[in-house]
Amino acid sequence: MSTPGRPEGEGTPVHATVQQAPLRPGTAPALQYVLRLGDTCLIHAQRLAEWCGRAPVLEEDIALANIALDLLGQARVLLSHAAVLDGQGHDEDALAFWRDEHDFRNLTLVELPRGDFADAVVRNLLLSTWLKAIWAGLKASADATLAGLAHKAIKEAAYHQRHAADWAVRLGRGTAESAARLAAALQRAWPYTAEMFTADAVDDAAQQAGLGPRGCDLLPAWLDEIAAVIDDAGTAMPVLGAFRSTGRLGRHSEHLGRLLCEMQHLPRSHPGAVW
Amino acid sequence: MVTALAAPMHHSERVAAAWQALGHVPDPEIPMLSVLDLGLVRAVEIDAHGVLQLHFSPTYCGCPATETIMRAMRQALEAAGLGPMQLSLKLSPAWTTDWITPQGRRRLAEAGIAPPGPARPFDGTAPIRLVRRPAAAPACPHCRGTDTTVLSPFGSTACKAYHRCLVCGEPFESFKPL
């Protein structure tokens, strides 16, 4: 990664100073709001990239890598912007590679182990539908960088959503085995969807400042779109229990730490390395 | 000792020379097209300080060619001796395949890549349409047959998909309308 979100995106040094120790971003609500979105895109991309070389068919290998690449591009703009909002002179690379687990703000759903192909399809469907709604809200953001990105990213999210919905229906209407896998993957992912729509102070502040939408306001439209696909796939809608995940508050599952070990290994072992 | 200076270029000459230089900068992944064919350069202007300002719109957020393209454009402009310059990424308005020029479309077809159809305005409220349901299918760039089918909605680069022609049987790539 280097510097896409700022003027002069090429030719600038990767780091003005070489980061050598873990960093902690500030706690301002606007910064937290952007980190939540940026980290969700980044960690989702990292997990999806694990499918490269493992997908059931070559076309899907390419598709999942393409989707991961789009998400990584979105994460770069968001984390570059977060670094500006944070004002500590860091950049996207420092935020991605030098924060520890408790300073990541992604939804827990994206850090869960990649599971089987049905898990990948379900996760992509749930997240792309949610991201599409987020980007739709961000198009009117008072923050010009977020609004600019939203106009681009919403098209990418819609394309990802169509692909995931297509696969959900194919699995649901395929063999007894594929339908059972889809239903099981939905059951596994569903408890983690509540986090997308839980109201809190960061979301409230973002809405009041005109920065972006609150997750809780996106639930009805999200549920309508997901229900249409699940219905088409011939599967039942899961029921939400009392469990609430807390990744966007920095309290993660045991899986994020291991993901970060892999993702951060090289820059932490060789600070300032470029390739 | 005073060296004779070349007559300074007028602003309009400098801008015209910049457009001309950019016309020779190829896209690294689809080298038969220039960055101008793809509609990636949104504006070239001279600001109040005499700096050549170039605004560039990337295709996809994660397009790995973006930085290569910006480096190549800077080198082309420097080689043309166009003075101080600044290149900026511009995400909004978002790049659309509607900005690919008629020449770009012709070059795509000549390279065996079906050019994109018109991009529908996207407001985020359209219902989910499954890929299997027929969208506007691109015509085959080999035999011009219109009976084609999607093999994969994702291709070798972020901007392309794979199709197969049911008339001549050949597979081909298409530029996704965006």
Tab-separated table of C-alpha atoms in Angstrom:
chain	number	residue	atom	x	y	z
A	1	MET	CA	0.000	0.000	0.000
A	2	SER	CA	1.085	3.560	-0.503
A	3	THR	CA	-0.729	6.816	-0.954
A	4	PRO	CA	-3.898	6.807	-3.083
A	5	GLY	CA	-6.144	9.213	-1.205
A	6	ARG	CA	-3.980	12.282	-1.310
A	7	PRO	CA	-2.760	14.521	-4.079
A	8	GLU	CA	0.460	13.341	-5.697
A	9	GLY	CA	-0.457	9.671	-5.294
A	10	GLU	CA	2.788	8.580	-6.935
A	11	GLY	CA	6.420	9.237	-6.406
A	12	THR	CA	6.174	10.077	-2.706
A	13	PRO	CA	8.189	8.113	-0.153
A	14	VAL	CA	6.267	5.231	1.401
A	15	HIS	CA	7.007	6.546	4.903
A	16	ALA	CA	8.249	9.941	5.921
A	17	THR	CA	9.530	8.233	9.071
A	18	VAL	CA	9.781	4.503	9.574
A	19	GLN	CA	7.244	3.236	12.087
A	20	GLN	CA	8.879	0.941	14.659
A	21	ALA	CA	6.375	0.530	17.493
A	22	PRO	CA	2.628	-0.052	17.793
A	23	LEU	CA	0.554	3.115	17.500
A	24	ARG	CA	-2.792	4.117	19.009
A	25	PRO	CA	-5.187	6.389	17.109
A	26	GLY	CA	-7.284	8.982	18.929
A	27	THR	CA	-10.835	8.525	20.159
A	28	ALA	CA	-12.691	11.312	18.297
A	29	PRO	CA	-16.058	9.968	17.047
A	30	ALA	CA	-15.440	10.988	13.411
A	31	LEU	CA	-12.113	9.133	13.416
A	32	GLN	CA	-13.707	6.074	15.012
A	33	TYR	CA	-16.481	6.136	12.417
A	34	VAL	CA	-14.003	6.130	9.521
A	35	LEU	CA	-11.810	3.474	11.175
A	36	ARG	CA	-14.814	1.177	11.630
A	37	LEU	CA	-15.586	1.309	7.944
A	38	GLY	CA	-11.954	1.211	6.789
A	39	ASP	CA	-11.046	-1.701	9.079
A	40	THR	CA	-14.145	-3.641	8.044
A	41	CYS	CA	-13.129	-3.288	4.370
A	42	LEU	CA	-9.470	-4.134	5.143
A	43	ILE	CA	-10.068	-7.233	7.271
A	44	HIS	CA	-12.817	-8.480	4.944
A	45	ALA	CA	-10.351	-8.118	2.034
A	46	GLN	CA	-7.627	-9.962	3.968
A	47	ARG	CA	-9.913	-12.922	4.759
A	48	LEU	CA	-11.286	-13.036	1.204
A	49	ALA	CA	-7.750	-13.066	-0.194
A	50	GLU	CA	-7.223	-16.381	1.629
A	51	TRP	CA	-9.505	-17.894	-1.014
A	52	CYS	CA	-6.923	-17.259	-3.708
A	53	GLY	CA	-5.891	-20.717	-4.904
A	54	ARG	CA	-8.587	-22.456	-2.815
A	55	ALA	CA	-11.929	-21.585	-4.457
A	56	PRO	CA	-13.984	-24.432	-5.958
A	57	VAL	CA	-13.501	-23.242	-9.550
A	58	LEU	CA	-10.995	-20.957	-11.255
A	59	GLU	CA	-13.622	-18.306	-12.053
A	60	GLU	CA	-14.499	-18.045	-8.358
A	61	ASP	CA	-10.856	-17.836	-7.384
A	62	ILE	CA	-10.593	-14.819	-9.669
A	63	ALA	CA	-13.920	-13.368	-8.528
A	64	LEU	CA	-13.093	-13.522	-4.817
A	65	ALA	CA	-9.642	-12.023	-5.421
A	66	ASN	CA	-11.233	-9.239	-7.491
A	67	ILE	CA	-13.738	-8.465	-4.741
A	68	ALA	CA	-10.929	-8.453	-2.167
A	69	LEU	CA	-8.970	-6.030	-4.343
A	70	ASP	CA	-11.913	-3.611	-4.591
A	71	LEU	CA	-12.335	-3.737	-0.804
A	72	LEU	CA	-8.618	-3.176	-0.267
A	73	GLY	CA	-8.768	-0.123	-2.540
A	74	GLN	CA	-11.672	1.259	-0.526
A	75	ALA	CA	-9.803	0.521	2.724
A	76	ARG	CA	-6.769	2.433	1.468
A	77	VAL	CA	-8.756	5.608	0.846
A	78	LEU	CA	-10.534	5.251	4.209
A	79	LEU	CA	-7.384	4.570	6.245
A	80	SER	CA	-5.492	7.381	4.502
A	81	HIS	CA	-8.362	9.657	5.452
A	82	ALA	CA	-8.406	8.286	9.011
A	83	ALA	CA	-4.697	9.106	9.274
A	84	VAL	CA	-5.468	12.715	8.279
A	85	LEU	CA	-8.327	12.946	10.808
A	86	ASP	CA	-6.067	11.438	13.475
A	87	GLY	CA	-3.465	14.143	12.851
A	88	GLN	CA	-0.511	12.213	14.294
A	89	GLY	CA	1.407	12.154	11.009
A	90	HIS	CA	0.745	8.476	10.300
A	91	ASP	CA	-0.347	7.027	6.963
A	92	GLU	CA	-2.503	4.119	5.770
A	93	ASP	CA	0.375	1.650	6.090
A	94	ALA	CA	1.124	2.656	9.665
A	95	LEU	CA	-2.547	2.231	10.571
A	96	ALA	CA	-2.831	-1.156	8.866
A	97	PHE	CA	0.433	-2.651	10.064
A	98	TRP	CA	1.240	-0.982	13.388
A	99	ARG	CA	-1.997	-1.027	15.319
A	100	ASP	CA	-2.571	-3.897	17.723
A	101	GLU	CA	-5.704	-5.986	17.807
A	102	HIS	CA	-7.633	-3.872	20.356
A	103	ASP	CA	-7.208	-0.773	18.164
A	104	PHE	CA	-8.909	-2.349	15.142
A	105	ARG	CA	-12.557	-1.337	14.763
A	106	ASN	CA	-13.890	-3.808	12.171
A	107	LEU	CA	-17.125	-5.744	12.545
A	108	THR	CA	-16.422	-9.132	14.132
A	109	LEU	CA	-18.118	-10.879	11.193
A	110	VAL	CA	-15.247	-10.142	8.802
A	111	GLU	CA	-12.528	-11.613	11.052
A	112	LEU	CA	-14.188	-15.028	11.525
A	113	PRO	CA	-12.282	-17.937	9.927
A	114	ARG	CA	-13.032	-18.207	6.233
A	115	GLY	CA	-15.046	-21.453	6.637
A	116	ASP	CA	-16.391	-23.197	3.545
A	117	PHE	CA	-17.477	-21.684	0.241
A	118	ALA	CA	-21.035	-21.174	1.508
A	119	ASP	CA	-19.605	-19.108	4.385
A	120	ALA	CA	-17.795	-16.925	1.828
A	121	VAL	CA	-20.969	-16.491	-0.227
A	122	VAL	CA	-23.112	-15.650	2.820
A	123	ARG	CA	-20.560	-13.260	4.294
A	124	ASN	CA	-20.188	-11.473	0.961
A	125	LEU	CA	-23.946	-11.203	0.590
A	126	LEU	CA	-24.546	-9.837	4.101
A	127	LEU	CA	-21.653	-7.385	3.923
A	128	SER	CA	-22.024	-6.116	0.364
A	129	THR	CA	-25.714	-5.406	1.027
A	130	TRP	CA	-24.754	-3.513	4.196
A	131	LEU	CA	-21.874	-1.662	2.527
A	132	LYS	CA	-24.112	-0.660	-0.370
A	133	ALA	CA	-26.491	0.959	2.133
A	134	ILE	CA	-23.588	2.670	3.939
A	135	TRP	CA	-22.187	4.068	0.670
A	136	ALA	CA	-25.656	5.262	-0.373
A	137	GLY	CA	-25.818	7.256	2.862
A	138	LEU	CA	-22.245	8.512	2.536
A	139	LYS	CA	-22.875	9.991	-0.922
A	140	ALA	CA	-24.423	12.948	0.918
A	141	SER	CA	-21.639	13.129	3.541
A	142	ALA	CA	-20.444	16.562	4.667
A	143	ASP	CA	-16.939	15.063	4.356
A	144	ALA	CA	-15.869	15.471	0.719
A	145	THR	CA	-13.441	12.514	0.772
A	146	LEU	CA	-16.101	10.137	2.084
A	147	ALA	CA	-18.703	11.438	-0.385
A	148	GLY	CA	-16.260	11.116	-3.296
A	149	LEU	CA	-15.330	7.559	-2.355
A	150	ALA	CA	-18.991	6.621	-1.831
A	151	HIS	CA	-19.926	7.511	-5.411
A	152	LYS	CA	-17.334	5.033	-6.644
A	153	ALA	CA	-17.589	2.323	-4.030
A	154	ILE	CA	-21.367	1.959	-4.236
A	155	LYS	CA	-21.067	0.655	-7.788
A	156	GLU	CA	-18.452	-1.865	-6.691
A	157	ALA	CA	-20.557	-3.008	-3.703
A	158	ALA	CA	-23.602	-3.459	-5.942
A	159	TYR	CA	-21.582	-5.652	-8.313
A	160	HIS	CA	-20.312	-7.758	-5.390
A	161	GLN	CA	-23.850	-8.054	-4.050
A	162	ARG	CA	-25.216	-9.322	-7.366
A	163	HIS	CA	-22.499	-11.954	-7.541
A	164	ALA	CA	-23.038	-13.126	-3.949
A	165	ALA	CA	-26.831	-13.192	-4.399
A	166	ASP	CA	-26.406	-15.227	-7.569
A	167	TRP	CA	-24.332	-17.824	-5.714
A	168	ALA	CA	-26.672	-17.921	-2.710
A	169	VAL	CA	-29.544	-18.826	-5.025
A	170	ARG	CA	-27.462	-21.385	-6.908
A	171	LEU	CA	-26.436	-23.082	-3.660
A	172	GLY	CA	-29.952	-22.913	-2.226
A	173	ARG	CA	-31.535	-24.416	-5.316
A	174	GLY	CA	-28.672	-26.797	-6.085
A	175	THR	CA	-28.201	-30.168	-4.415
A	176	ALA	CA	-29.382	-31.159	-0.945
A	177	GLU	CA	-25.754	-30.804	0.151
A	178	SER	CA	-25.313	-27.267	-1.223
A	179	ALA	CA	-28.659	-26.154	0.241
A	180	ALA	CA	-27.706	-27.563	3.651
A	181	ARG	CA	-24.319	-25.809	3.481
A	182	LEU	CA	-25.989	-22.493	2.636
A	183	ALA	CA	-28.484	-22.833	5.503
A	184	ALA	CA	-25.709	-23.758	7.946
A	185	ALA	CA	-23.530	-20.832	6.822
A	186	LEU	CA	-26.455	-18.433	7.302
A	187	GLN	CA	-26.990	-19.765	10.834
A	188	ARG	CA	-23.305	-19.269	11.633
A	189	ALA	CA	-23.096	-15.710	10.292
A	190	TRP	CA	-26.460	-14.368	11.423
A	191	PRO	CA	-25.664	-13.704	15.118
A	192	TYR	CA	-22.860	-11.367	13.990
A	193	THR	CA	-25.131	-9.211	11.804
A	194	ALA	CA	-26.672	-7.471	14.847
A	195	GLU	CA	-23.445	-5.487	15.230
A	196	MET	CA	-24.060	-3.737	11.891
A	197	PHE	CA	-27.222	-2.157	13.252
A	198	THR	CA	-26.485	-1.482	16.924
A	199	ALA	CA	-26.902	2.196	17.780
A	200	ASP	CA	-24.150	3.908	19.736
A	201	ALA	CA	-22.561	7.307	20.389
A	202	VAL	CA	-20.146	7.128	17.421
A	203	ASP	CA	-22.993	6.509	14.969
A	204	ASP	CA	-25.167	9.180	16.591
A	205	ALA	CA	-22.362	11.740	16.376
A	206	ALA	CA	-21.724	10.877	12.710
A	207	GLN	CA	-25.356	11.396	11.859
A	208	GLN	CA	-25.591	14.676	13.751
A	209	ALA	CA	-22.454	16.009	12.071
A	210	GLY	CA	-23.699	14.989	8.612
A	211	LEU	CA	-20.701	12.656	8.334
A	212	GLY	CA	-22.605	9.477	7.518
A	213	PRO	CA	-25.575	7.234	8.280
A	214	ARG	CA	-26.229	5.367	11.522
A	215	GLY	CA	-26.185	1.598	11.175
A	216	CYS	CA	-29.495	1.267	13.010
A	217	ASP	CA	-31.310	3.261	10.305
A	218	LEU	CA	-30.169	0.859	7.583
A	219	LEU	CA	-31.769	-2.260	9.025
A	220	PRO	CA	-35.218	-2.268	7.305
A	221	ALA	CA	-33.835	-1.855	3.771
A	222	TRP	CA	-31.033	-4.356	4.431
A	223	LEU	CA	-33.477	-6.920	5.780
A	224	ASP	CA	-35.759	-6.503	2.743
A	225	GLU	CA	-32.931	-7.162	0.281
A	226	ILE	CA	-31.500	-10.106	2.236
A	227	ALA	CA	-34.966	-11.648	2.700
A	228	ALA	CA	-35.596	-11.434	-1.065
A	229	VAL	CA	-32.419	-13.407	-1.808
A	230	ILE	CA	-32.959	-15.953	0.981
A	231	ASP	CA	-36.520	-16.455	-0.216
A	232	ASP	CA	-35.308	-16.929	-3.799
A	233	ALA	CA	-32.777	-19.458	-2.523
A	234	GLY	CA	-35.567	-21.421	-0.809
A	235	THR	CA	-33.984	-21.146	2.638
A	236	ALA	CA	-35.492	-19.910	5.909
A	237	MET	CA	-34.509	-16.592	7.501
A	238	PRO	CA	-32.492	-17.242	10.677
A	239	VAL	CA	-33.700	-15.852	13.998
A	240	LEU	CA	-31.571	-13.380	15.931
A	241	GLY	CA	-30.695	-14.350	19.506
A	242	ALA	CA	-29.301	-12.252	22.355
A	243	PHE	CA	-25.599	-12.508	21.343
A	244	ARG	CA	-23.935	-9.215	20.313
A	245	SER	CA	-20.418	-9.044	18.900
A	246	THR	CA	-18.274	-5.994	19.715
A	247	GLY	CA	-15.478	-5.798	17.136
A	248	ARG	CA	-16.169	-2.173	16.243
A	249	LEU	CA	-15.585	-1.309	19.927
A	250	GLY	CA	-12.176	-3.002	19.743
A	251	ARG	CA	-13.271	-6.158	21.602
A	252	HIS	CA	-12.672	-8.940	19.106
A	253	SER	CA	-12.987	-12.697	18.721
A	254	GLU	CA	-9.859	-14.804	19.168
A	255	HIS	CA	-9.499	-14.963	15.374
A	256	LEU	CA	-8.391	-11.389	14.629
A	257	GLY	CA	-5.069	-11.727	16.433
A	258	ARG	CA	-3.980	-14.604	14.229
A	259	LEU	CA	-5.124	-12.820	11.084
A	260	LEU	CA	-3.062	-9.764	12.084
A	261	CYS	CA	-0.016	-11.939	12.839
A	262	GLU	CA	0.006	-12.958	9.200
A	263	MET	CA	-0.977	-9.572	7.741
A	264	GLN	CA	1.484	-7.537	9.831
A	265	HIS	CA	4.367	-9.996	9.980
A	266	LEU	CA	6.494	-8.628	7.167
A	267	PRO	CA	6.382	-4.868	7.892
A	268	ARG	CA	6.918	-5.507	11.615
A	269	SER	CA	9.846	-7.829	11.027
A	270	HIS	CA	11.411	-5.461	8.489
A	271	PRO	CA	10.313	-1.884	9.343
A	272	GLY	CA	10.398	0.385	6.305
A	273	ALA	CA	10.637	-2.506	3.833
A	274	VAL	CA	9.321	-1.724	0.353
A	275	TRP	CA	8.673	-4.118	-2.495
B	1	MET	CA	26.788	34.176	-18.483
B	2	VAL	CA	23.246	34.499	-19.671
B	3	THR	CA	21.802	31.615	-21.617
B	4	ALA	CA	19.112	32.356	-24.157
B	5	LEU	CA	15.816	30.982	-22.937
B	6	ALA	CA	13.335	29.323	-25.219
B	7	ALA	CA	10.250	31.467	-25.653
B	8	PRO	CA	7.850	30.537	-22.836
B	9	MET	CA	4.844	28.592	-23.996
B	10	HIS	CA	1.455	30.200	-23.749
B	11	HIS	CA	-0.933	28.510	-21.334
B	12	SER	CA	-3.073	27.168	-24.139
B	13	GLU	CA	-0.016	25.729	-25.911
B	14	ARG	CA	1.146	24.095	-22.695
B	15	VAL	CA	-2.242	22.523	-22.103
B	16	ALA	CA	-2.459	21.324	-25.712
B	17	ALA	CA	1.049	19.858	-25.509
B	18	ALA	CA	0.095	18.073	-22.292
B	19	TRP	CA	-2.971	16.474	-23.899
B	20	GLN	CA	-0.829	15.413	-26.831
B	21	ALA	CA	1.805	13.829	-24.563
B	22	LEU	CA	-0.884	12.008	-22.559
B	23	GLY	CA	-2.279	10.514	-25.755
B	24	HIS	CA	0.879	8.379	-25.931
B	25	VAL	CA	0.638	7.026	-22.371
B	26	PRO	CA	-0.740	3.468	-22.545
B	27	ASP	CA	-2.844	1.740	-19.931
B	28	PRO	CA	-0.437	-0.850	-18.445
B	29	GLU	CA	-3.024	-3.639	-18.439
B	30	ILE	CA	-4.730	-2.831	-21.757
B	31	PRO	CA	-1.772	-1.309	-23.622
B	32	MET	CA	-3.628	-0.850	-26.908
B	33	LEU	CA	-5.557	1.968	-25.201
B	34	SER	CA	-4.138	5.272	-24.009
B	35	VAL	CA	-5.171	6.905	-20.756
B	36	LEU	CA	-7.135	9.389	-22.886
B	37	ASP	CA	-8.977	6.604	-24.740
B	38	LEU	CA	-10.142	5.355	-21.346
B	39	GLY	CA	-11.307	8.796	-20.242
B	40	LEU	CA	-9.083	8.713	-17.158
B	41	VAL	CA	-7.812	12.300	-17.446
B	42	ARG	CA	-10.586	14.624	-16.333
B	43	ALA	CA	-8.901	18.010	-16.651
B	44	VAL	CA	-5.611	19.685	-17.510
B	45	GLU	CA	-5.253	23.330	-16.558
B	46	ILE	CA	-2.720	25.945	-15.522
B	47	ASP	CA	-3.311	27.378	-12.056
B	48	ALA	CA	-2.617	30.929	-10.818
B	49	HIS	CA	0.981	29.961	-9.966
B	50	GLY	CA	1.699	28.619	-13.436
B	51	VAL	CA	1.593	24.999	-12.260
B	52	LEU	CA	0.152	22.477	-14.677
B	53	GLN	CA	-2.666	20.767	-12.786
B	54	LEU	CA	-3.807	17.360	-13.976
B	55	HIS	CA	-6.860	15.638	-12.499
B	56	PHE	CA	-6.976	11.894	-12.893
B	57	SER	CA	-9.888	9.572	-12.188
B	58	PRO	CA	-9.060	5.902	-11.412
B	59	THR	CA	-11.253	3.117	-12.786
B	60	TYR	CA	-11.690	0.966	-9.679
B	61	CYS	CA	-10.761	1.848	-6.059
B	62	GLY	CA	-8.350	-1.068	-5.936
B	63	CYS	CA	-6.998	-0.917	-9.492
B	64	PRO	CA	-3.330	-1.874	-9.082
B	65	ALA	CA	-2.439	0.024	-12.262
B	66	THR	CA	-3.316	3.422	-10.776
B	67	GLU	CA	0.130	4.263	-9.447
B	68	THR	CA	1.895	2.938	-12.553
B	69	ILE	CA	-0.338	5.142	-14.708
B	70	MET	CA	0.339	8.239	-12.612
B	71	ARG	CA	4.074	7.627	-12.788
B	72	ALA	CA	3.921	7.129	-16.567
B	73	MET	CA	1.878	10.323	-17.044
B	74	ARG	CA	4.352	12.333	-14.969
B	75	GLN	CA	7.271	10.954	-16.989
B	76	ALA	CA	5.523	11.754	-20.287
B	77	LEU	CA	4.771	15.328	-19.196
B	78	GLU	CA	8.315	15.836	-17.898
B	79	ALA	CA	9.770	14.455	-21.137
B	80	ALA	CA	7.681	17.011	-23.028
B	81	GLY	CA	9.267	19.773	-20.908
B	82	LEU	CA	6.010	21.177	-19.639
B	83	GLY	CA	7.318	22.759	-16.448
B	84	PRO	CA	6.040	22.480	-12.886
B	85	MET	CA	3.086	20.161	-12.516
B	86	GLN	CA	0.872	18.469	-9.976
B	87	LEU	CA	-1.101	15.265	-10.524
B	88	SER	CA	-4.167	14.683	-8.337
B	89	LEU	CA	-6.518	11.748	-7.939
B	90	LYS	CA	-10.150	12.688	-8.255
B	91	LEU	CA	-12.701	10.133	-7.002
B	92	SER	CA	-15.801	12.219	-7.645
B	93	PRO	CA	-17.532	12.295	-10.056
B	94	ALA	CA	-16.812	8.570	-10.222
B	95	TRP	CA	-15.226	7.268	-13.426
B	96	THR	CA	-17.712	5.572	-15.709
B	97	THR	CA	-17.190	3.458	-18.812
B	98	ASP	CA	-19.333	6.037	-20.624
B	99	TRP	CA	-16.165	8.190	-20.645
B	100	ILE	CA	-14.313	5.714	-22.891
B	101	THR	CA	-13.947	7.525	-26.213
B	102	PRO	CA	-15.212	6.221	-29.596
B	103	GLN	CA	-11.562	5.598	-30.545
B	104	GLY	CA	-11.080	3.683	-27.284
B	105	ARG	CA	-14.125	1.538	-28.010
B	106	ARG	CA	-12.851	0.772	-31.504
B	107	ARG	CA	-9.423	-0.187	-30.140
B	108	LEU	CA	-11.000	-2.455	-27.523
B	109	ALA	CA	-13.039	-4.281	-30.168
B	110	GLU	CA	-9.948	-4.625	-32.384
B	111	ALA	CA	-8.134	-6.247	-29.433
B	112	GLY	CA	-10.941	-8.802	-29.011
B	113	ILE	CA	-12.429	-7.113	-25.928
B	114	ALA	CA	-16.130	-6.257	-26.240
B	115	PRO	CA	-16.591	-2.550	-25.440
B	116	PRO	CA	-19.021	-1.713	-22.617
B	117	GLY	CA	-22.652	-0.852	-23.241
B	118	PRO	CA	-24.114	2.288	-21.676
B	119	ALA	CA	-23.736	2.411	-17.881
B	120	ARG	CA	-27.063	2.788	-16.150
B	121	PRO	CA	-27.230	5.620	-13.646
B	122	PHE	CA	-26.839	3.972	-10.258
B	123	ASP	CA	-28.818	5.356	-7.335
B	124	GLY	CA	-28.311	2.411	-4.978
B	125	THR	CA	-32.011	1.637	-4.747
B	126	ALA	CA	-32.338	-0.767	-7.677
B	127	PRO	CA	-33.469	-4.239	-6.587
B	128	ILE	CA	-30.947	-7.064	-6.687
B	129	ARG	CA	-30.825	-8.569	-10.158
B	130	LEU	CA	-29.129	-11.891	-10.415
B	131	VAL	CA	-26.349	-12.244	-12.947
B	132	ARG	CA	-27.996	-15.333	-14.436
B	133	ARG	CA	-30.943	-13.257	-15.586
B	134	PRO	CA	-29.986	-11.837	-18.940
B	135	ALA	CA	-28.663	-8.292	-18.883
B	136	ALA	CA	-27.695	-6.487	-22.071
B	137	ALA	CA	-25.286	-9.079	-23.511
B	138	PRO	CA	-22.235	-7.711	-25.351
B	139	ALA	CA	-21.807	-8.701	-28.989
B	140	CYS	CA	-18.959	-11.081	-29.849
B	141	PRO	CA	-15.870	-9.068	-30.912
B	142	HIS	CA	-14.805	-11.959	-33.217
B	143	CYS	CA	-17.921	-12.710	-35.297
B	144	ARG	CA	-20.231	-9.888	-34.130
B	145	GLY	CA	-22.799	-12.490	-33.045
B	146	THR	CA	-25.213	-11.172	-30.430
B	147	ASP	CA	-26.101	-14.529	-28.863
B	148	THR	CA	-23.524	-14.571	-26.049
B	149	THR	CA	-23.451	-15.775	-22.462
B	150	VAL	CA	-21.545	-14.803	-19.297
B	151	LEU	CA	-18.838	-17.265	-18.259
B	152	SER	CA	-17.696	-15.246	-15.253
B	153	PRO	CA	-18.633	-11.743	-14.094
B	154	PHE	CA	-15.028	-11.234	-12.918
B	155	GLY	CA	-12.070	-11.365	-15.288
B	156	SER	CA	-8.306	-10.987	-15.452
B	157	THR	CA	-8.503	-7.328	-14.403
B	158	ALA	CA	-11.010	-5.467	-12.246
B	159	CYS	CA	-12.639	-3.854	-15.282
B	160	LYS	CA	-13.358	-6.992	-17.341
B	161	ALA	CA	-15.715	-10.006	-17.390
B	162	TYR	CA	-15.607	-13.275	-19.368
B	163	HIS	CA	-18.177	-14.281	-21.978
B	164	ARG	CA	-18.669	-16.945	-24.619
B	165	CYS	CA	-20.181	-16.492	-28.045
B	166	LEU	CA	-22.869	-19.076	-28.784
B	167	VAL	CA	-22.596	-18.369	-32.533
B	168	CYS	CA	-18.879	-18.935	-33.185
B	169	GLY	CA	-18.122	-20.690	-29.892
B	170	GLU	CA	-15.168	-18.443	-29.023
B	171	PRO	CA	-14.670	-17.095	-25.492
B	172	PHE	CA	-13.999	-13.373	-25.175
B	173	GLU	CA	-13.501	-10.655	-22.587
B	174	SER	CA	-15.791	-7.683	-22.181
B	175	PHE	CA	-15.334	-4.345	-20.474
B	176	LYS	CA	-17.919	-4.219	-17.651
B	177	PRO	CA	-20.306	-1.255	-17.952
B	178	LEU	CA	-19.720	0.809	-14.789
